[in-house]
Every structure is written in C-alpha cells, then in structure tokens.
Short mmCIF file of C-alpha atoms in Angstrom, two decimals:
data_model
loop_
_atom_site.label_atom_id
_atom_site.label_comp_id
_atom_site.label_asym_id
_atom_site.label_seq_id
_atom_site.Cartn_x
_atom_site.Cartn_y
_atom_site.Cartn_z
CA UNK A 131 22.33 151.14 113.28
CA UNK A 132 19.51 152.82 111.40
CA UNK A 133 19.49 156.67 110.52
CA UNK A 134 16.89 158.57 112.52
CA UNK A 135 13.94 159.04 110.48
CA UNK A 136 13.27 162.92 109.17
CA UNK A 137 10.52 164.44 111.06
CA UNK A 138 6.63 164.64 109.55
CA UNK A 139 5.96 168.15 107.45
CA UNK A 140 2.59 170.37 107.96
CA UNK A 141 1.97 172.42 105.28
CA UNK A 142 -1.56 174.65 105.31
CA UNK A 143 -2.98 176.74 102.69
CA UNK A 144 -5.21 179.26 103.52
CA UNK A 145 -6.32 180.02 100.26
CA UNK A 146 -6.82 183.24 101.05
CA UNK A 147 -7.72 184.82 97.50
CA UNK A 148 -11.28 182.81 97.16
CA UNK A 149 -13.95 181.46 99.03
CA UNK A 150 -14.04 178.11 97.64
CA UNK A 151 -13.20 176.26 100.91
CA UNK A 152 -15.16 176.62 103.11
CA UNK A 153 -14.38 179.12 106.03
CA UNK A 154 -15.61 177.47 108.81
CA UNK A 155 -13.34 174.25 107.71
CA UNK A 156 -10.03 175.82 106.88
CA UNK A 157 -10.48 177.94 110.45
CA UNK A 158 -10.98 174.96 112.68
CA UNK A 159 -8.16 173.44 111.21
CA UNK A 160 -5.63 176.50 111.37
CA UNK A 161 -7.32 176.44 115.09
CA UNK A 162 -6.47 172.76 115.67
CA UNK A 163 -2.90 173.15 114.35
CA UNK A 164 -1.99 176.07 115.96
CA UNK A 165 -3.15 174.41 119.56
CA UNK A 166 -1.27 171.43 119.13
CA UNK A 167 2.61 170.99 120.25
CA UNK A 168 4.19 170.77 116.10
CA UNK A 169 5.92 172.82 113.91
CA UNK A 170 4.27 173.81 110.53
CA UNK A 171 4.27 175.83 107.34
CA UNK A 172 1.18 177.92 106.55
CA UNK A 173 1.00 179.47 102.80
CA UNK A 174 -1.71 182.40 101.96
CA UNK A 175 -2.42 180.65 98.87
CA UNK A 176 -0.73 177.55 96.89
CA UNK A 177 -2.44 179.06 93.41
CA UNK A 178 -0.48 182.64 94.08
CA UNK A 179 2.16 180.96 95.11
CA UNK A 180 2.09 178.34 92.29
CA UNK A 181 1.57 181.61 89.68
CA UNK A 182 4.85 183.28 90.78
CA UNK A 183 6.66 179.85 90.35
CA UNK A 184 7.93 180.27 93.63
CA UNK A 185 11.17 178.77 94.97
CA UNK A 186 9.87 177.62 97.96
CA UNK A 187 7.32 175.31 96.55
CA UNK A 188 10.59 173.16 95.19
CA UNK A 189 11.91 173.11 98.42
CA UNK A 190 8.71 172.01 100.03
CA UNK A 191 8.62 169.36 97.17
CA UNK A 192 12.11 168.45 97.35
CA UNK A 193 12.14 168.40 101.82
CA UNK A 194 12.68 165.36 103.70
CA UNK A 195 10.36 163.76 105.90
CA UNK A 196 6.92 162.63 104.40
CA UNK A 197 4.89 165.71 103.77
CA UNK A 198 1.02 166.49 104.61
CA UNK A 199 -0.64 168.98 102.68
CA UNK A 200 -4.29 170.47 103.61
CA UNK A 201 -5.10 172.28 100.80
CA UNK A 202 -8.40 171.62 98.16
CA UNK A 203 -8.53 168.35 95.60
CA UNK A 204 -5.00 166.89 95.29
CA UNK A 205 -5.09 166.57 91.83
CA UNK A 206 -5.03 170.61 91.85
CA UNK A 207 -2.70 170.51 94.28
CA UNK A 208 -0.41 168.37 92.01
CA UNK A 209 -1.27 170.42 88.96
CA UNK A 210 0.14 173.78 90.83
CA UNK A 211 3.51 172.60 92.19
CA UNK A 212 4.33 171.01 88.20
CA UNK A 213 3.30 174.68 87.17
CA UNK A 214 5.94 175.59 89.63
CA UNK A 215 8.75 173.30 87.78
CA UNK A 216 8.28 171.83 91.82
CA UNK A 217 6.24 168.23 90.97
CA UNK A 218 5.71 166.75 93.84
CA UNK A 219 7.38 163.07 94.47
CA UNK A 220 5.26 159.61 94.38
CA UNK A 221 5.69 158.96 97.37
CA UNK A 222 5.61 160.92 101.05
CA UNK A 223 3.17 163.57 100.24
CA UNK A 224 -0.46 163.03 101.55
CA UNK A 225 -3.10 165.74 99.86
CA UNK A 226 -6.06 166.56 102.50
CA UNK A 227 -9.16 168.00 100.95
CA UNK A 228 -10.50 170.72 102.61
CA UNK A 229 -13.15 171.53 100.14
CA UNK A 230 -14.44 168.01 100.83
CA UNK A 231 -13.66 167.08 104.39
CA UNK A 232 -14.76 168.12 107.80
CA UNK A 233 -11.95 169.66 110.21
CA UNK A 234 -12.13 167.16 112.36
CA UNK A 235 -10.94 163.96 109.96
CA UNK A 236 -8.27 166.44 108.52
CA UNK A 237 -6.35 167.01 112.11
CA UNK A 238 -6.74 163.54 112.69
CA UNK A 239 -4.79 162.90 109.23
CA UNK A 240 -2.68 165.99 110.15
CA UNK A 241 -1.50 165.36 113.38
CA UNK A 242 -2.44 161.72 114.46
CA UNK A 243 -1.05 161.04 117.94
CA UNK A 244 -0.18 165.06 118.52
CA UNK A 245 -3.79 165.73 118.04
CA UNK A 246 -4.90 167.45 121.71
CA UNK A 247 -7.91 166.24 123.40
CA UNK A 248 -10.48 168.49 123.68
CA UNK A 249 -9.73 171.13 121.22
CA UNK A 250 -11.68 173.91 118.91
CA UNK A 251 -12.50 171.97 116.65
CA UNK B 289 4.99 183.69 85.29
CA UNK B 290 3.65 186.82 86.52
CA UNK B 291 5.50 190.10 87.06
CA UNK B 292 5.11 190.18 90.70
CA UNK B 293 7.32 192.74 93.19
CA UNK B 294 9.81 190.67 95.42
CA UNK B 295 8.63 188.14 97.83
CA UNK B 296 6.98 189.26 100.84
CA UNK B 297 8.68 188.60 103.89
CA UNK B 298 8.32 185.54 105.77
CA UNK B 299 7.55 185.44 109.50
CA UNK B 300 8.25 182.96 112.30
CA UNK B 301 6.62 182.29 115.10
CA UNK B 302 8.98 181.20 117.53
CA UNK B 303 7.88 179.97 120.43
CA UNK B 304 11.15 177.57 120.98
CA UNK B 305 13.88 178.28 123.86
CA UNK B 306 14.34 181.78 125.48
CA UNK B 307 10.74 182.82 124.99
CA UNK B 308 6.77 182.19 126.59
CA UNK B 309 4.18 180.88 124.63
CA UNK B 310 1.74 182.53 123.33
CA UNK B 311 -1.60 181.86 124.53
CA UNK B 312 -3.73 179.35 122.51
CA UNK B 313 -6.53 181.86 120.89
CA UNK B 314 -4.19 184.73 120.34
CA UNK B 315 -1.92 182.11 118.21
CA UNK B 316 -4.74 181.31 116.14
CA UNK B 317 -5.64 184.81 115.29
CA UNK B 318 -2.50 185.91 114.74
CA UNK B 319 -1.59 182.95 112.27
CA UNK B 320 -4.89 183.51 110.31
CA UNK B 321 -4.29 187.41 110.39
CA UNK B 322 -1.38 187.19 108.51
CA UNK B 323 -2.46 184.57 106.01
CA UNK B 324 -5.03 186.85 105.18
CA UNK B 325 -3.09 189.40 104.82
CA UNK B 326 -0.66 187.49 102.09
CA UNK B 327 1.97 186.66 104.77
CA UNK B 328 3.43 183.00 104.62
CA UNK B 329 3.74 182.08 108.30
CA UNK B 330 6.59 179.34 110.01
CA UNK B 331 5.37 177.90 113.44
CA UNK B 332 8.73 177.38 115.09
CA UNK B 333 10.51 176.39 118.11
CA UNK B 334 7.79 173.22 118.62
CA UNK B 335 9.72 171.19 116.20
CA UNK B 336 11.55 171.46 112.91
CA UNK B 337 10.54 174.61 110.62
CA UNK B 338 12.54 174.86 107.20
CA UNK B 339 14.32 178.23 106.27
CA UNK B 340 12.73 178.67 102.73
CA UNK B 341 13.36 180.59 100.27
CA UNK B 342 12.76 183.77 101.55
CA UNK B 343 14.80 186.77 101.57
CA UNK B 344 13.49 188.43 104.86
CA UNK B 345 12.11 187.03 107.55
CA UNK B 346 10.21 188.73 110.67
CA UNK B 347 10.54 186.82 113.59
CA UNK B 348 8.10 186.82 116.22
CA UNK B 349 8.60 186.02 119.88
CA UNK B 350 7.17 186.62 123.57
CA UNK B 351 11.20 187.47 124.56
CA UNK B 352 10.00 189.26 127.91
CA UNK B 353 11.77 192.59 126.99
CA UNK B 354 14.98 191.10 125.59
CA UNK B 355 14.66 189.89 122.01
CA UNK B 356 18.14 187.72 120.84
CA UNK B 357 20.61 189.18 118.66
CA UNK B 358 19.81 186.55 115.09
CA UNK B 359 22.00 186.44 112.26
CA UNK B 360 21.49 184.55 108.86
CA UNK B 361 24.59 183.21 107.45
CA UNK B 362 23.16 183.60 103.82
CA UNK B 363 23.06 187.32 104.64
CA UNK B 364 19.18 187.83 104.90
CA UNK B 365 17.56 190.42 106.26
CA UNK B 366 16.18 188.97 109.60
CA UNK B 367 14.17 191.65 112.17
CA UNK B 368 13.02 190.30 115.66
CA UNK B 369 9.90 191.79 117.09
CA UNK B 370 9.24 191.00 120.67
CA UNK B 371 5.86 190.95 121.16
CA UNK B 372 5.33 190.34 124.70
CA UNK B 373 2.30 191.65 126.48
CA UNK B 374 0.57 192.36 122.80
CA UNK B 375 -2.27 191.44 121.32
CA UNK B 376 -3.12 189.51 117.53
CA UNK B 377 -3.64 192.71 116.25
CA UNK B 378 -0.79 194.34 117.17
CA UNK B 379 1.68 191.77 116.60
CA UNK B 380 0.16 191.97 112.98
CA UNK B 381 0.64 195.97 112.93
CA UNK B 382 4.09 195.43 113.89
CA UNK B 383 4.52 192.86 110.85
CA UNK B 384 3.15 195.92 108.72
CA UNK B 385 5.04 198.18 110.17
CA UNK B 386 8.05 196.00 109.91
CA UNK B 387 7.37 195.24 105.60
CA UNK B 388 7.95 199.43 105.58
CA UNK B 389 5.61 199.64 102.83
CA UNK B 390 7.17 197.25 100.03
CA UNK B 391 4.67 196.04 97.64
CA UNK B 392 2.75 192.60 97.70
CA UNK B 393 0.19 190.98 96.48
CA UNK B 394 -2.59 191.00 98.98
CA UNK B 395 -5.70 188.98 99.50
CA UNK B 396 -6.67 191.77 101.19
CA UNK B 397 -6.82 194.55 98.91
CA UNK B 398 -7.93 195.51 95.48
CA UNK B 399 -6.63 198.05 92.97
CA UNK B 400 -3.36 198.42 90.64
CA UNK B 401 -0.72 195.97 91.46
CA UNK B 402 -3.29 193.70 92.82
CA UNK B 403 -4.11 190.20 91.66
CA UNK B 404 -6.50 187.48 92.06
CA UNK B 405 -4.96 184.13 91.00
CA UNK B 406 -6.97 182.99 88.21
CA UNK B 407 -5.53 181.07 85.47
CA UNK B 408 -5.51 177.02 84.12
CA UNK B 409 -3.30 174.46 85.78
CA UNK B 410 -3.00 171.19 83.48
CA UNK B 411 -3.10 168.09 84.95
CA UNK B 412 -0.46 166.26 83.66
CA UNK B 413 -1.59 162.54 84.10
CA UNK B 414 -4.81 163.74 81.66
CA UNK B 415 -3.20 166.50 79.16
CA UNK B 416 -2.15 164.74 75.73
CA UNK B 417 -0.52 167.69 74.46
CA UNK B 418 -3.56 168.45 71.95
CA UNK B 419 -3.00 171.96 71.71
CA UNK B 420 -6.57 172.34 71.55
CA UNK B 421 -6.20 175.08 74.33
CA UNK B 422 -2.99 177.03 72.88
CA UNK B 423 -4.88 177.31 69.41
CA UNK B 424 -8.02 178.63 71.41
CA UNK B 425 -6.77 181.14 74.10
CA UNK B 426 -6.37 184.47 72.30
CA UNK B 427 -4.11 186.10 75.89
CA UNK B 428 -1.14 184.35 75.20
CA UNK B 429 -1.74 181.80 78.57
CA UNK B 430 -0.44 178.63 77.22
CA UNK B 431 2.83 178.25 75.63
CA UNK B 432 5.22 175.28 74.85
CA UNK B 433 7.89 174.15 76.84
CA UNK B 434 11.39 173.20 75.59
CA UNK B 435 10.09 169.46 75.49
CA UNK B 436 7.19 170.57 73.18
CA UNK B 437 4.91 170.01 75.66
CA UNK B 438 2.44 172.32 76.49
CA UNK B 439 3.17 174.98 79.00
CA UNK B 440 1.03 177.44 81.29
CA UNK B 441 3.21 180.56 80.34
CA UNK B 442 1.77 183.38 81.28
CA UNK B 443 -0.98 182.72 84.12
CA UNK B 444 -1.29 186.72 84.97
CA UNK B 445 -2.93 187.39 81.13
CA UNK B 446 -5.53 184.89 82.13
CA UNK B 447 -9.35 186.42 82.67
CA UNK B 448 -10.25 186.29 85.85
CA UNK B 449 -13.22 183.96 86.27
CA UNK B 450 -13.05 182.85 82.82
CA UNK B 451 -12.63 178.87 82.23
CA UNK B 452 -13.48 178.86 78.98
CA UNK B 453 -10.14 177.08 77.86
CA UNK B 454 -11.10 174.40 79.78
CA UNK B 455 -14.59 173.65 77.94
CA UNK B 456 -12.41 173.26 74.85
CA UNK B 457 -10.17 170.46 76.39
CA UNK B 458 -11.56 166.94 75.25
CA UNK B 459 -9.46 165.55 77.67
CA UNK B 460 -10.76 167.49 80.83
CA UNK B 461 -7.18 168.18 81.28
CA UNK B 462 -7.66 171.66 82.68
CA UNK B 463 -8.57 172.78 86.04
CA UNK B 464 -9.28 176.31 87.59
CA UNK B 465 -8.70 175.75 91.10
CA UNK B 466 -10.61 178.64 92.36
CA UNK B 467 -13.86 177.49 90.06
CA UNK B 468 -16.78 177.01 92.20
CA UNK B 469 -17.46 173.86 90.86
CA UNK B 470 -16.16 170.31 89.09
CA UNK B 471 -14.55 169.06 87.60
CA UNK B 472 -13.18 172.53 86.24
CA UNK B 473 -11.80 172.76 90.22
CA UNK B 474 -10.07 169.73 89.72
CA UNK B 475 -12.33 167.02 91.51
CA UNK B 476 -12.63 163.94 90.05
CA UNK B 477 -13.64 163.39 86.24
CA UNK B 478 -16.12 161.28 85.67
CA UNK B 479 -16.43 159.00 82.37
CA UNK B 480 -19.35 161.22 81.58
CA UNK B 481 -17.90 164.82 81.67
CA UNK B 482 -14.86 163.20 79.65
CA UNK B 483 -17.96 162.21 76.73
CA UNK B 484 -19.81 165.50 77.51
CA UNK B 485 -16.03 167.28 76.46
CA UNK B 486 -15.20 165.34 73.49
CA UNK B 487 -18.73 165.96 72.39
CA UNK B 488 -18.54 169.48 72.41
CA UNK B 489 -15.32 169.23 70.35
CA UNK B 490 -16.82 167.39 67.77
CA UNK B 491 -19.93 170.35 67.92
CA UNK B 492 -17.53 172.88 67.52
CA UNK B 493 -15.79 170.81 64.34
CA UNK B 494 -19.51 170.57 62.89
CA UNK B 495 -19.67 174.36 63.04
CA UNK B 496 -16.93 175.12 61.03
CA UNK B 497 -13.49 174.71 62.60
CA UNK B 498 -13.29 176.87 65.55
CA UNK B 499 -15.47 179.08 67.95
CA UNK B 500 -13.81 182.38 66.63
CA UNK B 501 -14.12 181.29 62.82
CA UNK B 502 -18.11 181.21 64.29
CA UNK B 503 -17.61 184.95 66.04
CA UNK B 504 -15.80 185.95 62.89
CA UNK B 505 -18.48 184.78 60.54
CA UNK B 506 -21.29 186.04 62.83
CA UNK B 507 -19.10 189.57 62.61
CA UNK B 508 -19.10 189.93 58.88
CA UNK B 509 -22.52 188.64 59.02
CA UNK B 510 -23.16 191.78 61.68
CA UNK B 511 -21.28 194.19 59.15
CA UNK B 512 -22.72 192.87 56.59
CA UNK B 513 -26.75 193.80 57.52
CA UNK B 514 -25.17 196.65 58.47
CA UNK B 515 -24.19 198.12 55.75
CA UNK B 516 -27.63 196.68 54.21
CA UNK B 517 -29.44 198.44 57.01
CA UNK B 518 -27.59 201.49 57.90
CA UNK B 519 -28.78 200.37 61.70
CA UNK B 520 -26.06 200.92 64.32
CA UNK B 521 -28.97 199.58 67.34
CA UNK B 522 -29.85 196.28 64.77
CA UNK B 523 -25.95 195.45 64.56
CA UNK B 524 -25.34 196.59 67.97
CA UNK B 525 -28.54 194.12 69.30
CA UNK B 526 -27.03 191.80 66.75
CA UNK B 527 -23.70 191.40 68.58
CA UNK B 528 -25.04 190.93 72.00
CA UNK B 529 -27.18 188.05 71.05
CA UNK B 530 -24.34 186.52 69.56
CA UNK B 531 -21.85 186.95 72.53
CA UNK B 532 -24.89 185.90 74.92
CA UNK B 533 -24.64 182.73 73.37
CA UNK B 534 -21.18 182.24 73.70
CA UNK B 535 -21.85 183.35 77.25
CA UNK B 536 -23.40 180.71 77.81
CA UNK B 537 -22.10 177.81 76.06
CA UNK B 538 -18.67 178.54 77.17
CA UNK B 539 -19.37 179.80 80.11
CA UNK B 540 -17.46 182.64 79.40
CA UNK B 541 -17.90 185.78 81.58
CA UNK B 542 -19.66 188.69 79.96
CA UNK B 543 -16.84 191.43 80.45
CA UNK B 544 -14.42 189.15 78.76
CA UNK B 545 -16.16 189.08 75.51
CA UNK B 546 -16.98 192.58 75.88
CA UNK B 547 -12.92 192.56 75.67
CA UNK B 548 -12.54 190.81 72.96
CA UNK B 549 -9.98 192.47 70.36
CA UNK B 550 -11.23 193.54 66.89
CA UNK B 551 -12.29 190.54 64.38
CA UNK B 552 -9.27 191.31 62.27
CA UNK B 553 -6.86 191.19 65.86
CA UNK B 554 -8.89 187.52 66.88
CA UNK B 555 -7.75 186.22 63.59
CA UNK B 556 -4.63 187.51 63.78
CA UNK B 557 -3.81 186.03 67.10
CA UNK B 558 -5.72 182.87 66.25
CA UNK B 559 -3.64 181.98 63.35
CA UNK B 560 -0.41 183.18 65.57
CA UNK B 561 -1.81 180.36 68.13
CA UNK B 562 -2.52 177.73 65.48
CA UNK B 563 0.98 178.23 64.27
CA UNK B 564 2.52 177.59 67.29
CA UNK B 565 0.75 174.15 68.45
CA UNK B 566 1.30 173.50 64.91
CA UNK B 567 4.63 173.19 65.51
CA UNK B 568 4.68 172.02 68.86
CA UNK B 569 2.59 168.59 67.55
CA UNK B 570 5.32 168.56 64.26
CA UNK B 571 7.84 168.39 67.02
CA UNK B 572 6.50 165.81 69.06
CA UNK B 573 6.12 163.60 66.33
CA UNK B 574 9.06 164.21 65.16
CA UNK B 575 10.47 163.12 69.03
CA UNK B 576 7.83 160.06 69.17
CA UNK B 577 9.29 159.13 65.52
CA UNK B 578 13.05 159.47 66.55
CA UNK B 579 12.42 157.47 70.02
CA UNK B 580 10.69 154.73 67.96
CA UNK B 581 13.32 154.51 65.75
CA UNK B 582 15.55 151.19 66.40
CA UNK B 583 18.17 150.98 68.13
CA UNK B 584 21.57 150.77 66.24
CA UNK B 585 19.80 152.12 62.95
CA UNK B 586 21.12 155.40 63.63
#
C-alpha cells in the first residue's frame, strides 16, 4: 500500500522592507491566497529573514511536501536560504517570480485546482 | 549575522474547528497588515500549517466569546485572542498590544534598532571563491567559512544601497536582492554582463592593483598640492571630484564614500582583507592538492 503523499507548501514573501516588487502584484496574490480554501506561510521578508539566519528558513527547507515559493528571481531566493546554512533541496521547491510575473499566472502556479473562480485578482 | 533582539512572535490565523471564518476582505487586510508590520503570519485550520521555529505565537480566531484553553508541549508562550466581531485593524492592535512592547525589526519604522536588509548574497552555482570581494569590502561583510569558502559574515555592516562589491566580482557572483535592477537583483546573467565584469577587473589591474591603491594615490596626490598650495577649498574640490568618479563607476552611493575611514585606516583594513583571502585561496589549494592526490599514496 503506498504512504499518503505530504501535502503541497505555500510560502509568501511580502518583502516588506523595499519596493522592488511591485505592489499591485504581491497584493493580488496575498488577495488570491488568502480567498482560497489552503493553508500557507507568509514571511515579511526572506532577505531579513535570510540576514538573521533564521531557524525557520531550515525548517521550511528541510519540510515535507513539495514546496512553492512566491518570492522575486529564484536564483536570489536560493542565494538567501544558503546564507541561512538552509539550501534549499533539488528537487520539490518551485520559485515564482513576482518581480516578473503577473498575479494571475502566479495563483495559478500557487494553487492550481484550489484556485477560486472569480476572485480579486 | 546581525545582532537582532529575539524573534518576533508568530501569529496564526486559525480559522479550523471551533471557530467562524473570517470574512474574505477582512482576511486579506489583516494578513497584509501584519506583514507590513514585520509579523510572519500562519494561515491555519484550512489545511496543514507547520509550528516553526518560533518561540511565541499569537493565535487568532473568531471563537464567538469563548477562546480554547492551547498549550505547547515545547513550553512556548502561546496567547489566544478572540477576535470576533473586530475589524483588520483591531485584530492588528491586539497583535501589538499582545508583543507588550518587545523590540523588532520593523518595515514599518525607522530610527535606532531599525534595519533595512541590505547586504550581498553569493550565488553559489557562479562564486569561484576569488576573493576578489573579501580583499575589496573595507566593513568586514565577507568572511571565510570553515571550508575556506567564502562566507557572507556580517550582512548588518553592509551600506545600505551600496553594491559596489558586486561590480568587483568577475564572475557576477553577487546579487543585492533589493537592487532595483539586474543582474545585481539576481535575474539572469547574460554572457555580456559576465564580459562587461571581467573587463572592469582587468581596468582596475591596468590602474594599479586595486581601487583603494587609486583613492590612496589620488589622497597623497590631494595632500600633496596641498601642502604645495596651502588651499584647504583646492584639496577639498580635489577630493570630491575624485570620489564623484568613483561614484559613478562603482556605483557607489555618495554618503558611503563620504564614510570612508582615513587613507592610513583603508590601507590598514585593505591589507587585513588581502591577508585573509590570501589565506583562504592557500587553503583551498592546499584542499584541491590533497583531494587530487592518489589514492593509496598517502
């Protein structure tokens, strides 16, 4: 009999100490989240975060169940969870760009099938 | 790693068994109230939502008058606010209220005790342990790890809004995620920006080593005409052009020049640097050297 597979992680960061993502994007996707039926993490900011080296960041890293990030260019987001002694695994973690992509192609990679009809964003 | 006060609690938003939901548009404001505010937030009770690392959490609920009795088993501190009937706002007052004044960092505020998160992140698939960066930084960022590998030690000495460790990588290893602009923010590198680097190396080797032995020369030069010309505005006009110019190719932000130690502390610190990934790349070899060595031979 199989084991039951670990449930899909959120993780959202607001990146909250700059105005390098754009505002509009990373509040129609906090919007879309929040309105849909799923659990998820939201972080202020990965780089604080990142800077303090703290614990939780490993644990995120280290979770089970594949893991989606929205954050800014992956290869930042990469760069700040090594900083953290946290690198992220190969494989499970998806890195969604909202510096680069519009709200409504990042709930679709965030929440697939839980994505509600007819929402905010 | 910075010297930051204790971790700021986390709260929950529990919307699971034994309380209402909240309604749709209060849920977002409250969520994005507290992330600006430096809070990190768990949605709960519509799935799986991991404890963390936390040493406090806040939880917050619609309970209808009769919030549950939580413990934690690992002894944290855990408070349960009922929130029924209240708005965004004043669930987030009651988070305030709750923190009891403890410091935090805060997106939200400015002042002593406050900090913006400025400083390098390396990307590891691009960084070949140069050094380049250690030898340049004069704040004591970068430091080596126990592997000899280069190390973002101290991110809090970093300048805020200052990348100019990353124009000195030839490897476009280094990003500043909250730059404005790439690759610097860490978007993609290009073949070109990785010539554009290494060419600015090799301009920098042309000109005599390093960009402080060029501020150091252009500093003697300074006290030099000075002492020719007995002209305090001359020397002081002199300096300015010379840190414009640095401005500019280095993109270096004008306060953080005007911050620059004395000429005898830059080559102080300089040579302290250059000592250091000295003997970080003496080590690696050493360690490339040792792991090329046959087996059996030793």
């Amino acid at each position: 009999m199989s084991q039951p597979q670990p449930a899909p992680r959120i993780l959202y960061c607001r990146c909250a100490y700059a105005q390098v993502v754009p505002a509009e994007v990373k509040d129609a996707v906090l919007d879309g989240l929040a309105r849909a039926e799923v659990a998820f993490e939201m972080v202020p900011d990965l780089c604080e975060m990142a800077a303090r080296r703290d614990p939780h960041l490993a644990e995120l890293a280290r979770g089970d169940g594949p893991l989606t990030i929205a954050a800014c260019w992956p290869r930042a987001v990469e760069g700040l969870f090594s900083l953290a002694d946290a690198p992220l695994p190969r494989a499970g973690v998806r890195i969604v760009n909202m510096r680069t992509d519009a709200a409504p192609a990042i709930l679709d990679e965030l929440l697939g099938a839980d994505r509600p009809t007819g929402d905010a964003s | 790693m910075i010297a930051s006060p204790p971790l700021p609690p986390r709260v929950v938003v529990y919307e699971g068994r034994g309380s209402t939901p909240f309604d749709p548009g209060e849920r977002s404001r409250l969520l994005a109230g507290l992330l600006d505010r430096g809070y990190s937030v768990v949605r709960a009770g519509a799935g799986r939502a991991e404890a963390g690392a936390a040493t406090a959490f806040i939880v917050l609920g619609c309970f209808g008058g009769a919030p549950p009795e939580v413990g934690d088993a690992a002894g944290r501190d855990v408070a349960v606010c009922d929130i029924t009937g209240r708005s965004a706002d004043e669930a987030i007052a009651l988070v305030e209220q709750r923190r009891d004044g403890r410091p935090m960092n805060r997106p939200d505020a400015a002042g002593p005790g406050q900090w913006k998160p400025w400083f390098p992140v390396i990307d590891l698939a691009r960084c070949t342990n140069c050094m380049q960066c250690l030898s340049f930084c004069l704040f004591d960022v970068y430091g080596v790890a126990a592997d000899h590998t280069l190390r973002v030690e101290n991110p809090a000495n970093c300048k805020v809004n200052c990348p100019a460790c990353s124009r000195v990588c030839p490897e476009v290893a280094i990003m500043f995620p909250k730059y404005h602009a790439g690759p610097i923010d860490g978007g993609p590198v290009s073949e070109s920006d990785v010539q554009r680097e290494k060419m600015k190396v090799d301009i920098s080797a042309l000109l005599g080593g390093d960009i402080y032995s060029r501020l150091r020369e252009r500093s003697a030069e300074a006290k030099q005409r000075f002492s020719r010309e007995r002209s305090a505005d001359q020397a002081l006009a002199e300096r300015r052009r010379c840190l414009t110019k640095l401005a500019d190719a280095a993109a270096i932000p004008r306060e953080v020049l005007d911050a620059l130690p004395s000429p005898e502390e830059i080559q102080r610190r300089t040579e302290e640097a250059a000592r250091r990934a000295e003997a970080a790349r003496v080590a690696q070899g050493a360690r490339a050297a040792q792991g090329s060595t046959p087996a059996g031979t030793t």
